[in-house]
CSV table of C-alpha atoms in Angstrom, one decimal:
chain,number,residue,atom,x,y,z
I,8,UNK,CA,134.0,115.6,40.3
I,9,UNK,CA,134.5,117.9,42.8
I,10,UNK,CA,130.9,118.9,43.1
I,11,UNK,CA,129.6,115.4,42.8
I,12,UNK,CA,131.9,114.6,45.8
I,13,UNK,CA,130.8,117.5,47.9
I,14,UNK,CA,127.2,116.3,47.5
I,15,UNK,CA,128.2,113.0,48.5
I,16,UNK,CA,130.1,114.2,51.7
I,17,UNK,CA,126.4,116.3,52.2
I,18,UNK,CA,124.4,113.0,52.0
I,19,UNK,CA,126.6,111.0,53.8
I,20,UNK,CA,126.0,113.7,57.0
I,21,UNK,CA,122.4,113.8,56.6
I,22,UNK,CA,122.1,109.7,56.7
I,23,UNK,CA,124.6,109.8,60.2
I,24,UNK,CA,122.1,112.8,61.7
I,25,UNK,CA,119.1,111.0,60.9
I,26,UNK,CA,120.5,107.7,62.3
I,27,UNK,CA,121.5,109.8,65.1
I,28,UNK,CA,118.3,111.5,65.7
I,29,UNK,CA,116.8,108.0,64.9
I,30,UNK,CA,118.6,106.2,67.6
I,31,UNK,CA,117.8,109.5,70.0
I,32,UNK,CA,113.9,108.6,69.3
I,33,UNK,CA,114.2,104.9,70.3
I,34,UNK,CA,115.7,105.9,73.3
I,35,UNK,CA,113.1,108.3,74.6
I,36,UNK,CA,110.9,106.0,73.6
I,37,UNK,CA,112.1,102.7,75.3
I,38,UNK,CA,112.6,105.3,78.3
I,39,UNK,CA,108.8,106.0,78.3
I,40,UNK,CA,107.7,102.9,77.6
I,41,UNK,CA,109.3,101.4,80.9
I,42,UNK,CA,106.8,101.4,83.5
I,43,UNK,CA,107.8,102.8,86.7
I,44,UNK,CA,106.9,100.3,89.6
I,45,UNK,CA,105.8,101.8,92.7
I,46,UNK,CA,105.3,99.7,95.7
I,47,UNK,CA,103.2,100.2,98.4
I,48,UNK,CA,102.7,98.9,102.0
I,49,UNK,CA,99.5,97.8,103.3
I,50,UNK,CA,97.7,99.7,105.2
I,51,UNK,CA,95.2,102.5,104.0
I,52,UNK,CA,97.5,105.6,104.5
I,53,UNK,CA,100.1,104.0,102.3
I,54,UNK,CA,97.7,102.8,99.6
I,55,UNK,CA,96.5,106.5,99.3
I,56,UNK,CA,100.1,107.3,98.7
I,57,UNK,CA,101.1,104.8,96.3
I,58,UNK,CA,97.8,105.6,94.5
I,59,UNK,CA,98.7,109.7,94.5
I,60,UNK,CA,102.5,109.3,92.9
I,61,UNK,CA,100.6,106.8,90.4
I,62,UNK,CA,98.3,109.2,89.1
I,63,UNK,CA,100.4,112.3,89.1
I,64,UNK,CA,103.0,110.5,87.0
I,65,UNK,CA,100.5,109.1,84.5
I,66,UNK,CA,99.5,112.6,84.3
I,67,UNK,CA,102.4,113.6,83.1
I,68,UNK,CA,102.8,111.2,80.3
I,69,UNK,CA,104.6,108.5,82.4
I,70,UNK,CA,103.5,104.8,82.6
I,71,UNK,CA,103.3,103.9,86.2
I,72,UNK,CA,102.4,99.8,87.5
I,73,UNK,CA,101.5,100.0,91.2
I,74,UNK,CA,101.8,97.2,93.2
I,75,UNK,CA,99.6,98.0,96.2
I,76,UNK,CA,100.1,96.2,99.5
I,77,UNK,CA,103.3,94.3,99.0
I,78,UNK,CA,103.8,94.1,102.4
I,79,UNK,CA,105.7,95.5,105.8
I,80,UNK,CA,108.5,98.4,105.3
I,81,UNK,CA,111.3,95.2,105.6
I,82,UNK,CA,109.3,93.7,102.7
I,83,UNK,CA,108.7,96.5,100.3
I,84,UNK,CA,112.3,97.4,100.6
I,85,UNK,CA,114.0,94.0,99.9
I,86,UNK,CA,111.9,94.1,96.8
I,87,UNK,CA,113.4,97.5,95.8
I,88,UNK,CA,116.9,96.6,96.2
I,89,UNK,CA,116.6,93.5,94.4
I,90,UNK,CA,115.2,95.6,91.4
I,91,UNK,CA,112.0,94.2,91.2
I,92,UNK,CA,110.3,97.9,92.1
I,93,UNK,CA,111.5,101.3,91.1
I,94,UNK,CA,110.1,103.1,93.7
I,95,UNK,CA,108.3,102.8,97.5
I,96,UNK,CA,107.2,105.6,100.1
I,97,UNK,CA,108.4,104.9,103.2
I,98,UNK,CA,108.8,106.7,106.5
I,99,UNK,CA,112.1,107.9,107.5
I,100,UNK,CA,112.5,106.9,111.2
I,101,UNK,CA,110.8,103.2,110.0
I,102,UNK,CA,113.4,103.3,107.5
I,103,UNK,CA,116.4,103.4,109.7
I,104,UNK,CA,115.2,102.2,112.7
I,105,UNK,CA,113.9,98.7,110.9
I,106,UNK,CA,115.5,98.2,107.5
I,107,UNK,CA,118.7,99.9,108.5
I,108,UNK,CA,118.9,98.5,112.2
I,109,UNK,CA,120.3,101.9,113.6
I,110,UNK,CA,118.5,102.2,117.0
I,111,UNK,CA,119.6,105.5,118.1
I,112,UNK,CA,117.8,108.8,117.5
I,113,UNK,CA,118.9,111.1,115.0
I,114,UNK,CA,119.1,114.9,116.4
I,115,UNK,CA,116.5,116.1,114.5
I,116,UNK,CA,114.0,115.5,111.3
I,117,UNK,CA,116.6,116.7,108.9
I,118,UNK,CA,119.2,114.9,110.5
I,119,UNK,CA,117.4,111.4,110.1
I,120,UNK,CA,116.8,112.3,106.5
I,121,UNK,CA,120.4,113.1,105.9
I,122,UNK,CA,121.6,109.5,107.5
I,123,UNK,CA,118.7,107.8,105.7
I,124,UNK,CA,119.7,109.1,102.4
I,125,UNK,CA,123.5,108.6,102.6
I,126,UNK,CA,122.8,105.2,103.4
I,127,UNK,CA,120.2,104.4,100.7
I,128,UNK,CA,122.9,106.0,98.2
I,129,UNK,CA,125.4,103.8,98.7
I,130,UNK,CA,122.8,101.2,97.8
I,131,UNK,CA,122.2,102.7,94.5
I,132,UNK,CA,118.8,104.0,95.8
I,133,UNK,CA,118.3,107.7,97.0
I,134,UNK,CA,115.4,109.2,98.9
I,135,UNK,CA,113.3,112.0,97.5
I,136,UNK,CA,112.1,115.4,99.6
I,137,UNK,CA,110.0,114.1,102.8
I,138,UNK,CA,106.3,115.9,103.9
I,139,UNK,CA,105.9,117.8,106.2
I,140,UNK,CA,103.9,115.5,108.4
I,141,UNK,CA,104.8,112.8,110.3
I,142,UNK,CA,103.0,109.7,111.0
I,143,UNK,CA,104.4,108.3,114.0
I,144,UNK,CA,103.5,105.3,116.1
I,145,UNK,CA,102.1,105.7,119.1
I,146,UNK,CA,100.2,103.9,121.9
I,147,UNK,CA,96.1,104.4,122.6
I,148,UNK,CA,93.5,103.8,125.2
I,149,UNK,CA,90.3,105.0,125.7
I,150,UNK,CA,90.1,108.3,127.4
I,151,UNK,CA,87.7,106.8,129.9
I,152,UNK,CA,90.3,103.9,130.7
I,153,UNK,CA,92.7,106.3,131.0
I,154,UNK,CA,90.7,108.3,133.7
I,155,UNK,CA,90.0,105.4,135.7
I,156,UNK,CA,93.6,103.6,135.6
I,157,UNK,CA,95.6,106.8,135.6
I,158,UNK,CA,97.5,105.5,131.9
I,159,UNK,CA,99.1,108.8,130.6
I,160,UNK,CA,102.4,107.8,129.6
I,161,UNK,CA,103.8,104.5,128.2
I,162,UNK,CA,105.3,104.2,131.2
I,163,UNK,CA,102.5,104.1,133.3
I,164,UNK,CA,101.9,100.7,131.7
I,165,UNK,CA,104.1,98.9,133.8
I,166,UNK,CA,101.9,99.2,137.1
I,167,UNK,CA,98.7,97.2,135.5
I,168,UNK,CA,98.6,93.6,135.2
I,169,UNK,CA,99.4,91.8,132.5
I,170,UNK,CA,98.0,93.6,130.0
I,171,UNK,CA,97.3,92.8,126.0
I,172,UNK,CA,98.5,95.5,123.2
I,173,UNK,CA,96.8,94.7,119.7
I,174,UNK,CA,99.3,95.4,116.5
I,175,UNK,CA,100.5,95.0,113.4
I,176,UNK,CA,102.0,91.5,112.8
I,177,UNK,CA,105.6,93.0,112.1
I,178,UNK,CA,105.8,95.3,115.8
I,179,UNK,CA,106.8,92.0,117.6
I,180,UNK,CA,109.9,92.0,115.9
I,181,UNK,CA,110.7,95.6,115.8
I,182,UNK,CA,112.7,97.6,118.0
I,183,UNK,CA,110.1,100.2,117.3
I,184,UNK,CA,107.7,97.7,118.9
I,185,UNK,CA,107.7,95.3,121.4
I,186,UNK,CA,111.6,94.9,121.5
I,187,UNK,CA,111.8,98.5,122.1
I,188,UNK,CA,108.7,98.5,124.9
I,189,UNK,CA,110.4,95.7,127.1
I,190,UNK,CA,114.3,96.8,126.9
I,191,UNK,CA,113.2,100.9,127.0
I,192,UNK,CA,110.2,100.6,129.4
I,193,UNK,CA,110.4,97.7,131.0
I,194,UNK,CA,107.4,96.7,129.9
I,195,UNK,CA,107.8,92.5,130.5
I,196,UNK,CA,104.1,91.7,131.0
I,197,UNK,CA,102.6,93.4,128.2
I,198,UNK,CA,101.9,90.7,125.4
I,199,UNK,CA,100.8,91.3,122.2
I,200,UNK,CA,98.4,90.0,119.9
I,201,UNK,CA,98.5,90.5,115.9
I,202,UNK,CA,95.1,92.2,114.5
I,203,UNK,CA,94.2,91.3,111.3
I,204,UNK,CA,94.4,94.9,109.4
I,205,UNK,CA,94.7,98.0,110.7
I,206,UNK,CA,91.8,100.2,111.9
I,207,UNK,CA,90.1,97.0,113.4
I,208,UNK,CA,92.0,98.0,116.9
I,209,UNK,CA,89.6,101.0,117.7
I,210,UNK,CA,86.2,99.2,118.1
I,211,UNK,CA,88.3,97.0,120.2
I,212,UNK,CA,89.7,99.7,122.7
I,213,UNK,CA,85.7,100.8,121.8
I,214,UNK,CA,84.5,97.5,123.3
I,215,UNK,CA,86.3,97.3,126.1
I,216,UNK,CA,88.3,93.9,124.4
I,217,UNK,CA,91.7,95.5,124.1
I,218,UNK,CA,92.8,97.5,126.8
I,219,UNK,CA,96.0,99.3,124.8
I,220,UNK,CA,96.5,99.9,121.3
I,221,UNK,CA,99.1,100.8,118.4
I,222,UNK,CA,97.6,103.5,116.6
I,223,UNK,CA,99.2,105.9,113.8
I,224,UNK,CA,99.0,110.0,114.4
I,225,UNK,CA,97.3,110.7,111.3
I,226,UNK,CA,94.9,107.8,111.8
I,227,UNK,CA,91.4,109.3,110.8
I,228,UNK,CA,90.2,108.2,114.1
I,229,UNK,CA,91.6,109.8,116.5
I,230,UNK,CA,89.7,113.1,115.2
I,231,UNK,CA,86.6,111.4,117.2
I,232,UNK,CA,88.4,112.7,120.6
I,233,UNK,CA,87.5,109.3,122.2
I,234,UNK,CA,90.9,108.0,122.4
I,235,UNK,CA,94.4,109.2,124.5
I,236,UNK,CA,97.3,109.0,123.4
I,237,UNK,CA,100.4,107.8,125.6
I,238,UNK,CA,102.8,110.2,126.1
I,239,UNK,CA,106.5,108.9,125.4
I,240,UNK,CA,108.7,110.2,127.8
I,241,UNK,CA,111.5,108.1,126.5
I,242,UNK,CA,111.5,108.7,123.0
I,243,UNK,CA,111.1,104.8,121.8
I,244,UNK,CA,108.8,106.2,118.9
I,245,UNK,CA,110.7,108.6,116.1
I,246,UNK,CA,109.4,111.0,113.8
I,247,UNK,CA,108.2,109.6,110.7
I,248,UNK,CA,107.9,112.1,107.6
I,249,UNK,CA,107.7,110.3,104.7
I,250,UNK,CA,109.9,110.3,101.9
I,251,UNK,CA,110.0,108.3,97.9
I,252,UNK,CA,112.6,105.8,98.4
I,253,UNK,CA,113.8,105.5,94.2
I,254,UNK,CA,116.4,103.8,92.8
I,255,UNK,CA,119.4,106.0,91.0
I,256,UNK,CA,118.8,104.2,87.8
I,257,UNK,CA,114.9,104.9,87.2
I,258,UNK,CA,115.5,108.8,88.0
I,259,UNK,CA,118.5,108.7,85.1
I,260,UNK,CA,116.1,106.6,82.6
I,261,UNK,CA,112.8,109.1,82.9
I,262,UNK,CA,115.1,112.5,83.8
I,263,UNK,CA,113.9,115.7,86.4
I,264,UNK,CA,110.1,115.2,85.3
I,265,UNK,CA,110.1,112.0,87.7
I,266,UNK,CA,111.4,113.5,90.9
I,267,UNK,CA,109.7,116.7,90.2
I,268,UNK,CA,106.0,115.4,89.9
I,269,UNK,CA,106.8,113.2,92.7
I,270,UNK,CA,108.1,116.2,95.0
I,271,UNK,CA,105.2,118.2,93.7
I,272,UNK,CA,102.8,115.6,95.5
I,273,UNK,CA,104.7,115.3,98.4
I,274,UNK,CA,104.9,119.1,99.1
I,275,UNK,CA,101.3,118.5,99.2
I,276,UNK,CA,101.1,116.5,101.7
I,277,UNK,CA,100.3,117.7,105.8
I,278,UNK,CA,98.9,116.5,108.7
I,279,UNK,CA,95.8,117.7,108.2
I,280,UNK,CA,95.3,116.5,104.7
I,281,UNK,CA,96.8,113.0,105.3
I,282,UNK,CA,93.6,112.6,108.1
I,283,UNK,CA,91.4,114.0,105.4
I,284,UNK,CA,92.3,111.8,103.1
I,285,UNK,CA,92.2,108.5,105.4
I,286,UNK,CA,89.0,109.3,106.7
I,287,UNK,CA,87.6,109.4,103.2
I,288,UNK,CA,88.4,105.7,103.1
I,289,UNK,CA,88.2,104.3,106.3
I,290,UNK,CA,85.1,105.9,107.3
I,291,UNK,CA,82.9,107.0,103.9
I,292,UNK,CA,84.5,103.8,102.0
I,293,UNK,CA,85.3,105.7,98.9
I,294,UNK,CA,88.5,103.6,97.6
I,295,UNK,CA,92.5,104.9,97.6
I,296,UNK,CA,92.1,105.4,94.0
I,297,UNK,CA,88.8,107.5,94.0
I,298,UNK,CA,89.9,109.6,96.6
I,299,UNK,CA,93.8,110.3,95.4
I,300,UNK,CA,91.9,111.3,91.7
I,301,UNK,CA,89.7,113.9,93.1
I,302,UNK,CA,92.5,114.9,95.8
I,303,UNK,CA,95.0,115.4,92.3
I,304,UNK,CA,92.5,117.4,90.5
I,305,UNK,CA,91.9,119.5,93.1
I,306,UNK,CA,95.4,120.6,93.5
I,307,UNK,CA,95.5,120.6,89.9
I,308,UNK,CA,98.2,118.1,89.6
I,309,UNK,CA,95.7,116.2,87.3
């Protein structure tokens, strides 16, 4: 008897370990089976993005749905904390400037990160590591328009006549836009009209239609040397690295390979290469996906 119920106790282990290990499986598996959602905004730079983090997670096993061009940072970011996406890139200064209403400048770079962070935690959400670049706003003439009206600074906007700035849709509303231009600069006659995607404001400022611009400092464009950019003595535009905006719960389900891959991208990512990578689709028409694959391989990330 004694024997018989010893090899009963050993059988009644091995059916609760491979339950166990069973039940271990399923989880894994319902894990990677989830697909992470990445939002993007809508604009070429952050289609390149959303593409990159795509691709470097699928090749790591991951399934990844990307939802390109969602929309405006206010957009993108209701989306996320109402759990219908997983994940967004987004610009820090943007991030707390216009989602998080907090007008005043950080210190520095790291300090803004360290704000944004805390207050996307308490949300559920955390950011991961930001690039070294920074893709700020900023304001653009022609350099010849510049020569002849003496426009250097933002500031010097104020002595022309009424004057017309061409934007995105969402700068009217922003602080970080025309808000921020009239209480800052004082810039009461400058009106603004919408354009209908971004890059169609430099043939304008080419053709002599739109005097002043919003452009975006890694904007492929401004490699041509035909355009100046205002100088902004009062610091209206912040710093803008980029950094994964993730919710806490999608980082527990797929563990440290998620955040990894995605900082491994991001590490990647520098002024230079972000114009590189722009121009290759605003100017020789190869598509975000296209140019993010060869961009991955290349750094051997794919």
């Amino acid at each position: 008897m004694s024997h018989l119920r010893a090899r009963g106790w050993i059988c009644a282990l091995l059916v609760v370990a491979l339950l166990v290990s069973c039940g271990d499986d399923k989880q894994r598996t319902a894990a990677d089976d989830t697909p992470i959602r990445i939002g993007s905004k809508n604009f070429t730079e952050a289609k390149i993005l959303g593409e990159l983090y795509k691709q470097a997670l699928e090749a790591k096993g991951l399934r990844v749905e990307l939802r390109s061009a969602v929309g405006p940072s206010e957009t993108v970011n209701r989306a996320l904390r109402r759990g219908r996406l997983d994940m967004y890139p987004e610009y820090v200064g943007v991030l707390l400037s216009e989602v998080d209403g907090i007008q005043e400048r950080p210190a520095s770079a790291d300090a803004a990160y360290r704000l944004a962070k805390g207050i996307e935690e308490k949300r559920k959400l955390t950011l991961l590591e930001q690039t070294s670049f920074s893709n700020e706003n900023a304001l653009a003439v022609t350099k010849s328009f510049s020569r002849t009206e003496s426009v250097r600074t933002i500031a010097d906007l104020k002595k022309l006549r009424a004057t017309q700035l061409r934007a995105a849709p969402e700068f009217e509303e922003r602080f970080e836009g025309m808000i921020g231009l009239r209480r800052v600069y004082g810039l009461k006659s400058l009106k603004m009209k919408a354009w209908t995607s971004a890059g169609d404001q430099y043939p304008l400022l080419d053709s002599g239609k739109v005097k002043v611009a919003l452009v975006f400092t890694t904007d492929s464009q401004l490699a041509s040397g035909r355009y100046q950019l205002l100088d902004d003595p009062k610091g209206l535009f912040a710093e803008q690295h980029l950094a994964p905006v993730i919710s806490q719960k999608a980082l527990q389900a797929h563990g440290p390979k998620l955040a990894a891959t995605i900082n491994a991208v991001s590490a990647l990512l520098t002024t230079p290469v972000m114009r590189g990578l722009n121009a290759q689709v605003d100017v020789n028409k190869r598509t975000p996906r296209e140019v993010a694959a060869a961009f991955l391989a290349d750094s051997g990330l794919k």
